[in-house]
Structure formats: C-alpha cells, structure tokens
Amino acid sequence: MTTGWTPRPPDAGHPQGEHLPELEIPPPGRQRRWTVLLRLLLLLPQLIVTALLGIAAFFVTIVGWFAALVQGRLPDGIARFLGGFLAYETRVAASAMLLVDQYPPFSFEAPGHPVRIELRPGELNRLAVLFRLVLMIPAAIVTSLLQYGWAAVCWVFWLITLVLGRMPTAAFGAVAAMARFRMRYQAYVMMLTSAYPKRLFGDAPPAAALPAQAMSSGTRPLVLGTPAKVLIVLLLVLGIVVACASPTVQVSDDDWNDSSHAPTAPATTAGSEGPETALIRTS
C-alpha cells in the first residue's frame, strides 16, 4: 500500500492502465468527542485550502486532458500534482465524514496518516480520453446523489458518533464505500486511471484467510453487511428526493416572488449547487 503518490510502480499482477484506485482507512475506532463536536470548525482551514487547490486542479486537469490525448498518458508532473491533490483532498473528506479522528496535515505527502490512497497510473485509451466528459456522466450522477443524500442525513451520523464516541460498523461501511467511490470517480475524471469507478456496494468476501496487515484495514477489502448496503441505498434514495425537490422549491419561490412583484434572483439548476445549498433551499 503506497503512503502517497508513487508513479508507475511494478505491475504487481494488475494491468497498470486498468488498476482500480484503492482507499486505505483503518477500522472504526474510538474518537474524541470534542473533535467530533467541533469537526467542521476544525477543518475549516483545510476546506479553504482544498477549495483553492481544487481550482488549480481543474485547470491542470484540462491541460492533462490535451496531453493525454496526444501522449496516451498523463505527463509525470501533472500526474504527481493531481495524485497528490487527490490524496490530500481524500484525507480531508475522510475526516469530515467522521471516518477517522486524526487531523490531516497540510501536505500532499502524509506517510503517518491512516488514510491513504493507492494509484497506479498507466496507459490511457485516447478514445476514452476524448469522450471522458460523456463517459463519466453515469458515475457523476451516482456521486452527486450520494453527496445529496449524505448532506441530508450527515447530522444523524454526527450525533450518533458524538454520543457513542465512535461510528457504528454499518454506518462506517456505508460512508467508507461512499468515500471510496467518490475518490475513484475523481481519479477517473483526472485521468489518473482508466478504470471506471465501481464496487459501490463493497468487495466480494475473500476466499482465503486474510494476512494480518489486511485484517487491520477497514477498507481493503471493503466487505459490507446488509445494514451498510441498506444505508447506501437510503443515501441514493434521499439524494434523488433532494435533487428532485430542489427545482420544485425554486419554481415555487419564483412564482411567489412574481405574484408579489418582487425582484427575483437568477434561477439555478440543481446540478450547479452543492448539497448544503440544496438543503437550505428545501428547508
């Protein structure tokens, strides 16, 4: 398991171009209640930094798209930056989702942090790169629905973790599966892998006994029980409800404003706003 960004390591039995990115998170454990209580406040500087870096990553991805279209792979410099950003952003997201208690460092490299990702960049299909925006639509819809659903019930997970001092196993599995799918989607969009994001509902149970190192991991493999899978379905359903309700509420507000002859704000679409905005508008 790599602790950061390792460009093109040995094959290790996987076709490099089709290697599915992996997420390493330790099993659910005790968390300090005061850090759970103040989690978003503590992460505010991290969220600002990731937002700024995300803007840079957006433009670097555009440059990488043109380069990959010509070369059939990302240049090393672009791959290192995007891979480092994805690792850093994933650590911040895992902390915000209450998957770990340890505070993420302000660094692309974090060898001692329990949240790590494994990326093995390789050759890219130029045709798949050309139509990347079209191909990523199904995974983008699933990721958006999960984020909308999470925004609707995250306070429940926060309250449970605050009371118990740890995240229940079923909730941890569902949230970890969401975080892993989101990371794999981002890696696909950034062309850090040609493997399409998959296995939202976890991995198949291992056929043989796992080594001690794998048993200490909560996500490799990520084997989900029925309660965790039910929670994932619930997040998707809630995401659909929130996504469908947002434009309905916007139309109702506009109608009310028109009837009162008050100036109205420009209409926005559900896809152009974040889950938090959708929650505010539907409440």
Tab-separated table of C-alpha atoms in Angstrom, residues 38-241:
chain	number	residue	atom	x	y	z
A	38	LEU	CA	-16.057	20.742	16.507
A	39	ARG	CA	-15.097	18.711	13.433
A	40	LEU	CA	-16.265	21.144	10.747
A	41	LEU	CA	-14.880	24.146	12.622
A	42	LEU	CA	-11.503	22.449	12.998
A	43	LEU	CA	-11.484	21.518	9.308
A	44	LEU	CA	-12.418	24.979	8.077
A	45	PRO	CA	-8.798	25.920	7.164
A	46	GLN	CA	-8.423	22.583	5.388
A	47	LEU	CA	-11.635	23.128	3.411
A	48	ILE	CA	-10.441	26.557	2.289
A	49	VAL	CA	-7.105	25.134	1.134
A	50	THR	CA	-8.725	22.209	-0.717
A	51	ALA	CA	-11.141	24.619	-2.414
A	52	LEU	CA	-8.267	26.765	-3.682
A	53	LEU	CA	-6.249	23.735	-4.738
A	54	GLY	CA	-9.357	22.358	-6.425
A	55	ILE	CA	-9.458	25.392	-8.696
A	56	ALA	CA	-5.841	24.774	-9.667
A	57	ALA	CA	-6.528	21.055	-10.145
A	58	PHE	CA	-9.406	21.901	-12.506
A	59	PHE	CA	-7.140	23.820	-14.876
A	60	VAL	CA	-4.324	21.276	-14.543
A	61	THR	CA	-6.817	18.545	-15.480
A	62	ILE	CA	-7.723	20.462	-18.638
A	63	VAL	CA	-4.044	20.682	-19.578
A	64	GLY	CA	-3.649	16.999	-18.717
A	65	TRP	CA	-6.576	16.126	-20.988
A	66	PHE	CA	-4.865	17.640	-24.001
A	67	ALA	CA	-1.556	15.996	-23.061
A	68	ALA	CA	-3.164	12.583	-22.537
A	69	LEU	CA	-4.997	12.901	-25.822
A	70	VAL	CA	-1.643	13.327	-27.587
A	71	GLN	CA	0.621	11.062	-25.496
A	72	GLY	CA	-1.848	8.414	-24.358
A	73	ARG	CA	-0.986	9.056	-20.702
A	74	LEU	CA	-0.599	11.913	-18.246
A	75	PRO	CA	2.816	13.592	-18.048
A	76	ASP	CA	4.597	12.792	-14.782
A	77	GLY	CA	4.455	16.359	-13.428
A	78	ILE	CA	0.712	16.641	-13.959
A	79	ALA	CA	0.125	13.162	-12.566
A	80	ARG	CA	2.113	13.936	-9.422
A	81	PHE	CA	0.196	17.148	-8.748
A	82	LEU	CA	-3.247	15.651	-9.376
A	83	GLY	CA	-2.393	12.490	-7.457
A	84	GLY	CA	-1.073	14.480	-4.516
A	85	PHE	CA	-4.124	16.713	-4.520
A	86	LEU	CA	-6.469	13.717	-4.624
A	87	ALA	CA	-4.667	12.084	-1.695
A	88	TYR	CA	-4.815	15.300	0.328
A	89	GLU	CA	-8.465	16.003	-0.516
A	90	THR	CA	-9.418	12.404	0.334
A	91	ARG	CA	-7.828	12.703	3.787
A	92	VAL	CA	-9.774	15.904	4.475
A	93	ALA	CA	-13.011	14.332	3.221
A	94	ALA	CA	-12.484	11.230	5.377
A	95	SER	CA	-12.033	13.412	8.440
A	96	ALA	CA	-15.127	15.467	7.599
A	97	MET	CA	-17.133	12.247	7.163
A	98	LEU	CA	-16.009	11.111	10.654
A	99	LEU	CA	-14.177	8.073	9.282
A	100	VAL	CA	-11.002	8.958	11.221
A	101	ASP	CA	-10.183	11.129	14.202
A	102	GLN	CA	-6.625	12.090	13.263
A	103	TYR	CA	-6.287	15.601	11.842
A	104	PRO	CA	-4.982	15.675	8.245
A	105	PRO	CA	-1.728	17.567	7.653
A	106	PHE	CA	-1.468	20.453	5.198
A	107	SER	CA	0.591	18.401	2.780
A	108	PHE	CA	0.290	16.186	-0.276
A	109	GLU	CA	2.642	13.737	1.429
A	110	ALA	CA	1.433	12.247	4.718
A	111	PRO	CA	3.238	8.946	5.409
A	112	GLY	CA	1.997	8.750	9.002
A	113	HIS	CA	-1.665	9.465	8.323
A	114	PRO	CA	-4.045	6.463	8.472
A	115	VAL	CA	-5.967	7.494	5.316
A	116	ARG	CA	-4.038	6.652	2.167
A	117	ILE	CA	-4.828	6.022	-1.466
A	118	GLU	CA	-3.110	3.778	-3.977
A	119	LEU	CA	-2.819	4.999	-7.554
A	120	ARG	CA	-1.086	3.195	-10.390
A	121	PRO	CA	-1.221	5.373	-13.484
A	122	GLY	CA	-0.672	3.753	-16.832
A	123	GLU	CA	-1.570	3.962	-20.464
A	124	LEU	CA	-4.853	5.674	-21.364
A	125	ASN	CA	-7.141	4.916	-24.261
A	126	ARG	CA	-7.150	8.071	-26.366
A	127	LEU	CA	-10.745	7.491	-27.466
A	128	ALA	CA	-11.836	7.200	-23.811
A	129	VAL	CA	-9.916	10.378	-23.019
A	130	LEU	CA	-11.608	12.200	-25.894
A	131	PHE	CA	-15.076	11.263	-24.654
A	132	ARG	CA	-14.243	11.432	-20.939
A	133	LEU	CA	-16.929	14.063	-20.237
A	134	VAL	CA	-19.583	11.789	-21.720
A	135	LEU	CA	-18.325	8.554	-20.185
A	136	MET	CA	-18.172	9.992	-16.673
A	137	ILE	CA	-21.854	11.052	-16.637
A	138	PRO	CA	-23.269	7.848	-15.003
A	139	ALA	CA	-20.621	7.879	-12.263
A	140	ALA	CA	-21.113	11.632	-11.817
A	141	ILE	CA	-24.850	11.104	-11.261
A	142	VAL	CA	-24.242	8.388	-8.664
A	143	THR	CA	-21.620	10.505	-6.879
A	144	SER	CA	-23.910	13.553	-6.830
A	145	LEU	CA	-26.841	11.548	-5.463
A	146	LEU	CA	-24.642	10.116	-2.710
A	147	GLN	CA	-23.468	13.592	-1.758
A	148	TYR	CA	-27.007	14.960	-1.723
A	149	GLY	CA	-28.145	12.029	0.431
A	150	TRP	CA	-25.184	12.463	2.755
A	151	ALA	CA	-25.930	16.164	3.154
A	152	ALA	CA	-29.484	15.284	4.194
A	153	VAL	CA	-28.545	12.848	6.989
A	154	CYS	CA	-24.958	13.701	7.953
A	155	TRP	CA	-26.197	15.328	11.152
A	156	VAL	CA	-27.612	11.921	12.209
A	157	PHE	CA	-24.210	10.243	11.757
A	158	TRP	CA	-22.575	13.151	13.580
A	159	LEU	CA	-24.978	12.871	16.524
A	160	ILE	CA	-24.566	9.094	16.801
A	161	THR	CA	-20.769	9.376	16.703
A	162	LEU	CA	-20.853	12.194	19.258
A	163	VAL	CA	-22.953	10.118	21.686
A	164	LEU	CA	-21.188	6.777	21.214
A	165	GLY	CA	-17.677	8.138	20.760
A	166	ARG	CA	-17.296	6.041	17.608
A	167	MET	CA	-19.070	5.401	14.315
A	168	PRO	CA	-21.139	2.199	14.231
A	169	THR	CA	-19.837	-0.546	11.935
A	170	ALA	CA	-22.737	-0.353	9.468
A	171	ALA	CA	-22.522	3.426	9.208
A	172	PHE	CA	-18.736	3.256	8.805
A	173	GLY	CA	-19.057	0.740	5.976
A	174	ALA	CA	-21.635	2.807	4.101
A	175	VAL	CA	-19.707	6.073	4.465
A	176	ALA	CA	-16.390	4.419	3.589
A	177	ALA	CA	-17.965	2.933	0.457
A	178	MET	CA	-19.226	6.380	-0.487
A	179	ALA	CA	-15.798	7.941	0.117
A	180	ARG	CA	-14.072	5.231	-1.927
A	181	PHE	CA	-16.459	5.535	-4.867
A	182	ARG	CA	-16.079	9.316	-4.798
A	183	MET	CA	-12.287	9.011	-4.792
A	184	ARG	CA	-12.375	6.553	-7.700
A	185	TYR	CA	-14.663	8.874	-9.636
A	186	GLN	CA	-12.301	11.805	-9.097
A	187	ALA	CA	-9.324	9.686	-10.156
A	188	TYR	CA	-11.166	8.725	-13.343
A	189	VAL	CA	-12.096	12.327	-14.113
A	190	MET	CA	-8.478	13.425	-13.580
A	191	MET	CA	-7.309	10.582	-15.864
A	192	LEU	CA	-5.201	9.117	-13.062
A	193	THR	CA	-6.667	5.755	-14.037
A	194	SER	CA	-8.566	4.282	-16.946
A	195	ALA	CA	-10.568	2.001	-14.631
A	196	TYR	CA	-14.174	3.131	-14.341
A	197	PRO	CA	-15.381	3.672	-10.728
A	198	LYS	CA	-17.182	0.609	-9.437
A	199	ARG	CA	-17.961	-1.576	-6.391
A	200	LEU	CA	-20.102	0.945	-4.552
A	201	PHE	CA	-21.605	-1.891	-2.525
A	202	GLY	CA	-18.257	-3.235	-1.420
A	203	ASP	CA	-15.959	-6.075	-2.402
A	204	ALA	CA	-16.658	-9.776	-2.513
A	205	PRO	CA	-15.717	-11.678	0.662
A	206	PRO	CA	-12.175	-13.079	0.406
A	207	ALA	CA	-11.959	-16.745	-0.478
A	208	ALA	CA	-8.977	-17.330	1.822
A	209	ALA	CA	-7.897	-16.069	5.211
A	210	LEU	CA	-6.546	-12.533	5.124
A	211	PRO	CA	-2.999	-11.690	6.266
A	212	ALA	CA	-2.570	-9.731	9.479
A	213	GLN	CA	-1.923	-6.468	7.592
A	214	ALA	CA	-5.209	-6.769	5.669
A	215	MET	CA	-7.151	-7.575	8.840
A	216	SER	CA	-6.010	-4.251	10.310
A	217	SER	CA	-7.600	-2.390	7.394
A	218	GLY	CA	-11.223	-1.308	7.313
A	219	THR	CA	-11.450	-0.956	3.547
A	220	ARG	CA	-9.091	-3.483	1.947
A	221	PRO	CA	-11.181	-5.415	1.269
A	222	LEU	CA	-14.343	-3.449	1.969
A	223	VAL	CA	-16.845	-6.181	2.796
A	224	LEU	CA	-20.244	-4.713	3.633
A	225	GLY	CA	-23.067	-6.335	5.552
A	226	THR	CA	-26.734	-5.932	4.756
A	227	PRO	CA	-27.246	-2.902	7.086
A	228	ALA	CA	-24.423	-0.988	5.374
A	229	LYS	CA	-25.812	-1.770	1.916
A	230	VAL	CA	-29.264	-0.625	3.044
A	231	LEU	CA	-27.744	2.658	4.220
A	232	ILE	CA	-26.116	3.168	0.810
A	233	VAL	CA	-29.472	2.614	-0.903
A	234	LEU	CA	-31.029	5.065	1.550
A	235	LEU	CA	-28.415	7.691	0.673
A	236	LEU	CA	-29.161	7.227	-3.032
A	237	VAL	CA	-32.922	7.487	-2.488
A	238	LEU	CA	-32.543	10.577	-0.328
A	239	GLY	CA	-30.247	12.034	-2.968
A	240	ILE	CA	-32.936	11.550	-5.607
A	241	VAL	CA	-35.545	13.162	-3.351
